[in-house]
């Protein structure tokens, strides 16, 4: 008998987050939605992660409207999001009522599956968000962030899986955000979880493709009992992205595993994004092929493009290799946290500071909070010298309690803050947007009525770029109109393409 393997298609969220720094506009995705909805995916990941931030920071899009749009255009699909536990979609911890409100509004606006993770794998940071998802009757997917260190092993991942199941997880996700999951560990972890908690325990496996080994890892995970795997359509895959959807479907042929995916729909989805992708070339990572150095740096796909942008902005784009070498040292000093948002950005930014200004001459506020325990517990000991520098710089003392227990109730305060902002509409959604990005949201609210801003190039601009690259710098691809005045009379002249 064959076993059906579910596919989660990630092109609408992590696909473009990893390849082009989350810059893709909703307008460039909606044309593929009918085919995505009919293809037969287990779920469609389309929200969460960095998309919320990018919508208001770069695209002048309301992320809640993006979710409502996907809900309308994907009526037959489970919509899935990535939720950072007590961090929600921001970069700090939020008080419990804010967590409850965010999950409630996400469900109301159309979300079905909440993949809940914590950057440090600290179960205390997952409990409230998991409970909130269960309270609104949606699918709570508890997440294990996979990483490699002297302190991480199969037994530890199995224990964490049990804690997530005790929280009421409807399924488990093994999240390999940096393409570190080699085939044998993939098999060992999935099999150990199934052996410990039963074959009926649903396990979803998420891998990036950066190191070139993880399509084999997906196969071994499936052989060990994995039920669902994450992929991205081929025209938006590989590099720091994900394994191609079509390749995984074809890989399973003749193995006793089936996906029941409509491959004709996959072709249409592929062609849509093949047309769209060149518009965002300016945002793409320099990493386009397999990079096994990631096994040393452990930098996840979505972090690479952002780190490159940081360095270029400082005129230090040629120092990427130095930063990649510094990242694992900073990670060790912080107690070996997994590198996933926000810990990846925190550790990565500190590594940039260390390279540009000297090791720990300046600590970012977020890194100081990380080593002082304000993001939760790391598996290892923090470097005592770094902890002391953090304490001195911030005036804060280290903590061992659940970070959210240190927070005062803040919902009423957040409502009041949003009420005074130009363009805010008084909705709880706007309150939550401002709560997560108070430095960006006011500007977005003030310009929201102007409508979305597509930062990708138009097809005509892409064609002109290609012509220039082919040695035709002055090629005309569309009519150009001039107003010409002669002797006091003005005429309009149109120059047509050859």
Coordinates of C-alpha atoms in Angstrom, one line a residue:
X1 CA 0.0 0.0 0.0
X2 CA 1.2 3.5 -0.8
X3 CA 1.4 6.3 1.8
X4 CA 0.2 9.8 0.8
X5 CA 2.8 12.5 1.6
X6 CA 1.4 16.0 2.0
X7 CA 3.2 19.0 0.5
X8 CA 3.2 22.5 2.0
X9 CA 3.9 25.0 -0.7
X10 CA 5.9 28.0 0.6
X11 CA 6.3 30.2 -2.4
X12 CA 3.9 32.8 -1.1
X13 CA 6.0 33.4 2.1
X14 CA 9.3 31.7 2.8
X15 CA 10.0 31.2 -0.9
X16 CA 10.4 34.9 -1.7
X17 CA 11.6 35.8 1.9
X18 CA 14.6 33.6 1.4
X19 CA 15.4 34.5 -2.2
X20 CA 14.6 38.2 -2.4
X21 CA 14.4 39.6 1.1
X22 CA 10.6 39.3 1.2
X23 CA 10.1 42.1 -1.4
X24 CA 7.5 40.4 -3.5
X25 CA 4.2 42.4 -3.8
X26 CA 0.8 40.7 -3.3
X27 CA -0.1 41.8 -6.9
X28 CA 2.7 39.6 -8.2
X29 CA 1.3 36.6 -6.3
X30 CA -2.4 36.7 -6.9
X31 CA -2.2 35.5 -10.5
X32 CA -1.0 32.1 -9.3
X33 CA -3.5 31.6 -6.5
X34 CA -6.2 29.8 -8.5
X35 CA -3.7 27.1 -9.6
X36 CA -2.1 26.9 -6.1
X37 CA -5.6 26.4 -4.6
X38 CA -6.4 23.6 -7.0
X39 CA -3.0 21.8 -7.0
X40 CA -3.8 19.6 -3.9
X41 CA -1.3 20.9 -1.3
X42 CA -1.7 19.9 2.3
X43 CA -1.3 23.6 3.2
X44 CA -0.1 26.9 1.6
X45 CA 2.3 29.0 3.7
X46 CA 1.5 32.6 2.9
X47 CA 1.9 34.8 5.9
X48 CA 4.0 35.4 9.0
X49 CA 7.8 35.4 9.3
X50 CA 9.2 38.6 7.8
X51 CA 6.3 39.3 5.4
X52 CA 4.4 41.4 8.0
X53 CA 7.5 43.7 8.5
X54 CA 8.2 43.9 4.8
X55 CA 4.6 44.8 3.9
X56 CA 4.6 48.0 5.9
X57 CA 8.3 48.8 5.7
X58 CA 8.9 48.5 2.0
X59 CA 5.6 47.8 0.1
X60 CA 3.1 50.1 1.7
X61 CA 0.8 47.1 2.0
X62 CA -1.5 46.3 4.9
X63 CA -0.4 42.7 5.9
X64 CA -3.9 42.0 7.3
X65 CA -5.4 42.9 3.9
X66 CA -2.8 40.5 2.3
X67 CA -4.1 37.7 4.5
X68 CA -7.7 38.5 3.7
X69 CA -6.8 38.5 0.0
X70 CA -5.2 35.1 0.2
X71 CA -8.2 33.8 2.2
X72 CA -10.5 35.0 -0.6
X73 CA -8.4 33.6 -3.5
X74 CA -7.5 30.3 -1.8
X75 CA -10.9 29.1 -0.5
X76 CA -10.1 25.4 -0.7
X77 CA -6.6 25.6 1.0
X78 CA -5.4 25.5 4.5
X79 CA -3.6 28.8 5.0
X80 CA -0.5 28.5 7.1
X81 CA 1.7 31.1 8.9
X82 CA 4.9 31.1 10.8
X83 CA 4.5 32.6 14.3
X84 CA 7.4 33.3 16.6
X85 CA 5.8 32.3 19.8
X86 CA 5.9 35.0 22.4
X87 CA 7.6 37.3 19.9
X88 CA 4.6 37.1 17.5
X89 CA 6.0 38.7 14.3
X90 CA 8.1 41.4 16.1
X91 CA 11.5 41.3 17.7
X92 CA 10.7 41.4 21.4
X93 CA 8.5 39.5 23.8
X94 CA 4.9 40.5 24.2
X95 CA 2.6 40.3 27.2
X96 CA 0.2 37.3 27.2
X97 CA -2.9 39.3 26.3
X98 CA -1.2 40.7 23.2
X99 CA -0.4 37.1 22.1
X100 CA -4.0 36.1 22.6
X101 CA -5.3 39.1 20.6
X102 CA -2.9 38.5 17.7
X103 CA -3.8 34.8 17.4
X104 CA -7.5 35.7 17.6
X105 CA -7.3 38.4 14.9
X106 CA -5.2 36.2 12.6
X107 CA -7.8 33.4 12.8
X108 CA -10.6 35.9 12.2
X109 CA -8.8 37.2 9.1
X110 CA -8.4 33.7 7.6
X111 CA -5.5 31.8 9.1
X112 CA -5.9 28.0 9.6
X113 CA -2.5 26.5 10.6
X114 CA -0.2 28.2 13.0
X115 CA 3.4 26.9 12.9
X116 CA 4.5 28.1 16.3
X117 CA 8.2 28.2 17.1
X118 CA 10.7 29.8 19.5
X119 CA 14.1 30.9 18.4
X120 CA 15.7 29.3 21.4
X121 CA 13.5 26.1 21.6
X122 CA 12.5 27.3 25.0
X123 CA 9.1 25.6 25.7
X124 CA 8.1 28.4 28.1
X125 CA 8.0 30.8 25.1
X126 CA 5.6 28.5 23.2
X127 CA 3.0 27.7 25.8
X128 CA 0.8 30.8 25.5
X129 CA 0.8 31.0 21.7
X130 CA 0.0 27.3 21.5
X131 CA -2.9 27.7 24.0
X132 CA -4.2 30.7 22.1
X133 CA -4.3 28.7 18.8
X134 CA -6.2 25.9 20.5
X135 CA -8.6 28.4 22.1
X136 CA -9.7 29.7 18.6
X137 CA -10.1 26.2 17.3
X138 CA -7.2 26.3 14.7
X139 CA -4.4 23.9 13.9
X140 CA -1.5 24.3 16.4
X141 CA 1.8 23.0 14.9
X142 CA 4.5 22.9 17.5
X143 CA 7.9 23.4 16.1
X144 CA 11.4 22.1 16.8
X145 CA 14.1 24.4 15.4
X146 CA 16.9 22.1 14.2
X147 CA 20.5 23.1 14.7
X148 CA 23.9 21.5 15.3
X149 CA 26.0 22.1 18.3
X150 CA 27.9 20.2 21.0
X151 CA 24.6 20.4 23.1
X152 CA 22.0 19.3 20.6
X153 CA 21.2 15.7 20.0
X154 CA 18.3 13.3 19.0
X155 CA 17.2 12.7 22.6
X156 CA 16.8 16.4 23.2
X157 CA 14.7 16.9 20.1
X158 CA 12.5 13.9 21.2
X159 CA 12.0 15.5 24.6
X160 CA 11.0 18.8 23.1
X161 CA 8.5 17.0 20.8
X162 CA 6.9 15.5 23.9
X163 CA 6.6 18.9 25.5
X164 CA 4.9 20.3 22.4
X165 CA 2.5 17.4 22.3
X166 CA 1.7 18.0 26.0
X167 CA 0.8 21.5 25.0
X168 CA -1.8 20.1 22.6
X169 CA 0.1 20.3 19.4
X170 CA -2.0 18.9 16.5
X171 CA 1.2 18.2 14.6
X172 CA 4.9 18.7 14.9
X173 CA 7.3 20.6 12.6
X174 CA 11.0 19.8 12.3
X175 CA 12.3 23.2 11.0
X176 CA 15.7 23.3 9.3
X177 CA 16.0 27.0 8.6
X178 CA 19.7 26.8 7.5
X179 CA 19.9 23.6 5.4
X180 CA 21.9 21.8 8.2
X181 CA 19.7 18.7 8.3
X182 CA 21.7 15.9 6.8
X183 CA 19.9 12.7 5.6
X184 CA 20.9 10.5 8.6
X185 CA 19.9 12.9 11.3
X186 CA 16.6 13.6 9.5
X187 CA 15.9 9.8 9.5
X188 CA 17.0 9.4 13.1
X189 CA 15.0 12.3 14.6
X190 CA 11.7 11.5 12.8
X191 CA 11.9 7.8 13.5
X192 CA 12.7 8.5 17.2
X193 CA 9.7 10.8 17.6
X194 CA 7.4 8.3 15.9
X195 CA 8.8 5.5 18.1
X196 CA 8.3 7.5 21.2
X197 CA 4.9 9.0 20.5
X198 CA 3.2 6.8 17.9
X199 CA 2.8 6.6 14.2
X200 CA -0.3 8.8 14.4
X201 CA 1.9 11.7 15.4
X202 CA 2.0 14.0 12.4
X203 CA 5.4 15.3 11.5
X204 CA 6.1 18.1 8.9
X205 CA 9.6 18.6 7.8
X206 CA 10.9 22.0 6.6
X207 CA 14.3 22.3 4.9
X208 CA 16.1 25.0 2.9
X209 CA 18.3 24.0 0.0
X210 CA 21.4 26.1 0.6
X211 CA 23.8 23.3 1.3
X212 CA 22.7 21.0 -1.5
X213 CA 22.0 18.0 0.6
X214 CA 18.4 18.4 1.9
X215 CA 16.4 16.9 -0.8
X216 CA 17.9 13.6 0.2
X217 CA 17.1 14.6 3.8
X218 CA 13.5 15.0 2.9
X219 CA 13.5 11.5 1.3
X220 CA 15.1 10.0 4.4
X221 CA 12.6 11.8 6.7
X222 CA 9.7 10.4 4.6
X223 CA 11.2 6.9 4.9
X224 CA 11.3 7.4 8.7
X225 CA 7.6 8.3 8.8
X226 CA 7.4 12.1 8.0
X227 CA 3.9 13.0 6.8
X228 CA 4.3 16.4 5.2
X229 CA 7.3 18.2 3.6
X230 CA 7.8 21.8 2.7
X231 CA 8.8 22.8 -0.9
X232 CA 8.8 25.8 -3.2
X233 CA 7.8 25.8 -6.8
X234 CA 11.0 25.3 -9.0
X235 CA 11.1 28.8 -10.4
X236 CA 11.3 30.1 -6.9
X237 CA 13.6 27.5 -5.3
X238 CA 17.2 26.5 -4.6
X239 CA 20.0 28.8 -3.5
X240 CA 19.1 30.0 0.0
X241 CA 15.5 29.0 -0.8
X242 CA 13.9 25.5 -0.7
X243 CA 13.8 22.3 -2.7
X244 CA 11.7 22.4 -5.8
X245 CA 8.1 21.2 -5.5
X246 CA 8.2 19.4 -8.8
X247 CA 11.4 17.6 -8.0
X248 CA 10.1 16.3 -4.7
X249 CA 6.9 15.1 -6.4
X250 CA 9.0 13.3 -9.1
X251 CA 11.4 11.9 -6.5
X252 CA 8.7 9.9 -4.9
X253 CA 7.6 8.2 -8.1
X254 CA 7.9 4.4 -7.8
X255 CA 8.8 4.6 -4.1
X256 CA 5.5 3.6 -2.5
X257 CA 4.9 7.2 -1.5
X258 CA 2.5 9.5 -3.4
X259 CA 1.5 13.1 -3.3
X260 CA -1.6 13.3 -5.5
X261 CA -0.4 16.8 -6.6
X262 CA -1.8 18.1 -9.9
X263 CA 1.4 18.4 -12.0
X264 CA -0.4 20.4 -14.7
X265 CA -1.2 23.1 -12.1
X266 CA 2.5 23.0 -11.0
X267 CA 3.6 23.9 -14.5
X268 CA 1.3 26.9 -14.5
X269 CA 2.5 28.0 -11.0
X270 CA 6.1 27.6 -12.2
X271 CA 5.6 29.7 -15.3
X272 CA 3.8 32.5 -13.4
X273 CA 6.7 32.9 -11.0
X274 CA 9.3 32.5 -13.7
X275 CA 7.8 35.6 -15.3
X276 CA 7.7 37.5 -12.0
X277 CA 11.1 36.7 -10.5
X278 CA 13.3 38.8 -12.8
X279 CA 11.5 41.9 -11.5
X280 CA 13.2 41.4 -8.1
X281 CA 16.7 40.6 -9.3
X282 CA 18.1 43.6 -7.4
X283 CA 17.1 42.0 -4.1
X284 CA 18.4 38.5 -4.8
X285 CA 21.1 36.9 -2.7
X286 CA 24.6 36.4 -4.2
X287 CA 24.3 32.8 -3.2
X288 CA 22.7 31.0 -6.1
X289 CA 24.3 27.6 -5.9
X290 CA 25.0 25.0 -3.1
X291 CA 27.2 26.4 -0.3
X292 CA 28.5 23.8 2.1
X293 CA 30.3 26.5 4.1
X294 CA 26.8 27.0 5.7
X295 CA 27.6 23.9 7.8
X296 CA 30.2 26.0 9.6
X297 CA 28.4 29.4 9.7
X298 CA 24.9 27.9 10.2
X299 CA 23.4 31.1 8.7
X300 CA 19.8 30.5 7.6
X301 CA 18.6 31.3 4.1
X302 CA 16.4 34.2 5.0
X303 CA 19.2 35.8 7.0
X304 CA 21.9 35.8 4.3
X305 CA 20.3 38.4 2.0
X306 CA 19.6 40.7 4.9
X307 CA 23.1 40.4 6.2
X308 CA 24.5 41.2 2.8
X309 CA 22.3 44.3 2.6
X310 CA 23.5 45.4 6.0
X311 CA 27.2 45.2 5.0
X312 CA 26.6 46.9 1.6
X313 CA 24.9 49.8 3.4
X314 CA 28.0 50.2 5.5
X315 CA 30.3 50.1 2.4
X316 CA 31.6 46.7 3.6
X317 CA 30.0 44.4 1.1
X318 CA 33.4 42.7 0.6
X319 CA 33.5 41.5 4.3
X320 CA 30.7 38.9 4.1
X321 CA 33.1 36.0 4.6
X322 CA 34.6 37.6 7.7
X323 CA 31.1 37.9 9.2
X324 CA 30.1 34.4 8.3
X325 CA 33.2 33.2 10.1
X326 CA 32.3 35.3 13.2
X327 CA 28.7 34.1 13.4
X328 CA 29.5 30.7 15.0
X329 CA 31.8 32.3 17.5
X330 CA 29.2 34.8 18.6
X331 CA 26.6 31.9 18.7
X332 CA 28.9 29.9 21.0
X333 CA 29.4 33.0 23.3
X334 CA 25.6 33.3 23.5
X335 CA 25.1 29.7 24.6
X336 CA 24.4 28.0 21.2
X337 CA 21.0 29.3 20.3
X338 CA 19.5 28.0 17.1
X339 CA 19.8 30.6 14.4
X340 CA 16.3 31.5 13.3
X341 CA 14.3 34.8 13.5
X342 CA 14.9 36.7 15.7
X343 CA 18.0 35.0 17.2
X344 CA 19.6 34.8 13.7
X345 CA 19.3 38.5 13.2
X346 CA 20.5 39.2 16.7
X347 CA 23.6 37.0 16.4
X348 CA 24.2 38.1 12.8
X349 CA 24.0 41.8 13.5
X350 CA 26.4 41.4 16.5
X351 CA 28.8 39.5 14.2
X352 CA 28.7 42.4 11.8
X353 CA 29.4 44.8 14.7
X354 CA 32.3 42.7 15.8
X355 CA 33.8 42.7 12.4
X356 CA 33.4 46.4 11.7
X357 CA 34.1 47.7 15.2
X358 CA 36.1 45.1 17.1
X359 CA 34.8 42.1 19.1
X360 CA 32.1 43.2 21.6
X361 CA 33.3 46.8 21.6
X362 CA 29.6 47.6 21.0
X363 CA 26.7 45.3 21.9
X364 CA 23.4 45.7 20.3
X365 CA 20.5 46.1 22.8
X366 CA 19.0 42.9 21.4
X367 CA 22.2 40.9 21.8
X368 CA 22.6 42.2 25.4
X369 CA 19.1 41.0 26.1
X370 CA 19.8 37.6 24.6
X371 CA 22.8 36.9 26.8
X372 CA 21.0 38.3 29.8
X373 CA 18.0 35.8 29.4
X374 CA 15.4 38.3 28.2
X375 CA 14.6 36.1 25.2
X376 CA 14.6 32.9 27.1
X377 CA 17.0 30.1 28.0
X378 CA 19.8 28.9 25.7
X379 CA 21.0 25.3 25.9
X380 CA 24.5 26.3 26.9
X381 CA 26.3 28.7 29.2
X382 CA 26.8 32.2 28.1
X383 CA 30.3 33.7 28.1
X384 CA 30.7 35.3 31.4
X385 CA 32.7 38.3 30.1
X386 CA 30.0 39.0 27.5
X387 CA 27.3 38.7 30.1
X388 CA 29.1 41.2 32.3
X389 CA 29.5 43.7 29.4
X390 CA 25.7 43.3 28.7
X391 CA 24.9 44.0 32.3
X392 CA 27.1 47.0 32.5
X393 CA 25.9 48.5 29.2
X394 CA 22.1 48.0 29.9
X395 CA 21.9 48.2 33.6
X396 CA 19.8 45.1 33.6
X397 CA 20.4 42.0 35.7
X398 CA 20.3 38.5 34.2
X399 CA 17.0 36.6 34.6
X400 CA 16.1 32.9 34.6
X401 CA 12.3 33.3 34.6
X402 CA 10.0 33.1 31.6
X403 CA 10.7 36.4 29.9
X404 CA 7.0 37.3 29.5
X405 CA 6.5 37.0 33.3
X406 CA 8.6 40.2 33.5
X407 CA 6.2 42.2 31.5
X408 CA 3.4 44.3 32.7
X409 CA -0.1 44.1 31.1
X410 CA 0.2 46.4 28.0
X411 CA -2.9 46.0 25.8
X412 CA -4.7 49.1 27.0
X413 CA -1.5 51.1 26.6
X414 CA -1.0 49.8 23.0
X415 CA -4.6 50.7 22.1
X416 CA -4.0 54.3 23.4
X417 CA -0.8 54.6 21.4
X418 CA -2.4 53.5 18.2
X419 CA -5.4 55.8 18.7
X420 CA -3.4 58.9 18.2
X421 CA -1.7 57.9 14.9
X422 CA -2.6 59.6 11.7
X423 CA -4.3 57.1 9.3
X424 CA -4.8 54.5 12.0
X425 CA -8.4 53.2 11.7
X426 CA -9.0 52.2 15.3
X427 CA -9.1 48.4 14.6
X428 CA -7.4 45.9 16.8
X429 CA -5.4 44.9 13.7
X430 CA -3.8 48.4 13.6
X431 CA -3.1 48.2 17.3
X432 CA -1.2 45.0 16.7
X433 CA 0.6 46.3 13.7
X434 CA 1.8 49.3 15.7
X435 CA 2.7 47.1 18.7
X436 CA 5.0 45.0 16.6
X437 CA 6.7 47.7 14.6
X438 CA 6.2 51.0 16.4
X439 CA 9.1 52.6 14.5
X440 CA 7.6 51.8 11.1
X441 CA 3.8 51.5 11.5
X442 CA 3.1 55.3 12.0
X443 CA 4.6 56.1 8.6
X444 CA 2.7 53.2 7.0
X445 CA -0.6 54.3 8.4
X446 CA -0.1 57.9 7.1
X447 CA 0.5 56.6 3.6
X448 CA -1.7 53.5 3.5
X449 CA -4.4 55.3 1.5
X450 CA -1.9 55.8 -1.3
X451 CA -2.0 52.1 -2.0
X452 CA 0.6 49.4 -2.4
X453 CA 4.0 50.1 -3.8
X454 CA 5.6 47.4 -6.0
X455 CA 9.3 47.6 -5.6
X456 CA 10.0 45.1 -8.4
X457 CA 10.8 46.4 -11.8
X458 CA 8.1 46.4 -14.6
X459 CA 8.4 43.9 -17.4
X460 CA 9.5 46.7 -19.7
X461 CA 12.3 47.7 -17.3
X462 CA 13.4 44.0 -17.1
X463 CA 13.4 43.8 -20.9
X464 CA 15.5 47.0 -21.1
X465 CA 18.0 45.6 -18.6
X466 CA 18.3 42.4 -20.7
X467 CA 18.8 44.5 -23.9
X468 CA 21.5 46.5 -22.2
X469 CA 23.2 43.4 -21.0
X470 CA 23.1 42.1 -24.6
X471 CA 24.8 45.2 -25.9
X472 CA 21.7 47.2 -26.9
X473 CA 21.8 50.0 -24.3
X474 CA 19.5 52.2 -26.3
X475 CA 16.9 49.7 -27.4
X476 CA 13.4 51.1 -27.3
X477 CA 10.8 48.6 -26.0
X478 CA 7.7 50.8 -25.8
X479 CA 6.5 54.1 -27.3
X480 CA 8.3 57.2 -26.1
X481 CA 6.4 60.5 -26.4
X482 CA 8.0 64.0 -26.6
X483 CA 6.5 67.5 -26.6
X484 CA 8.3 69.5 -29.2
X485 CA 7.9 73.3 -29.5
X486 CA 8.8 75.1 -32.8
X487 CA 8.0 78.7 -33.5
X488 CA 5.6 79.0 -30.6
X489 CA 3.6 75.9 -31.7
X490 CA 3.8 72.6 -29.7
X491 CA 3.5 69.2 -31.2
X492 CA 3.5 65.8 -29.6
X493 CA 5.8 63.3 -31.3
X494 CA 5.7 59.5 -30.6
X495 CA 8.7 57.3 -31.2
X496 CA 7.6 53.7 -31.7
X497 CA 9.9 50.6 -31.1
X498 CA 11.6 49.3 -34.1

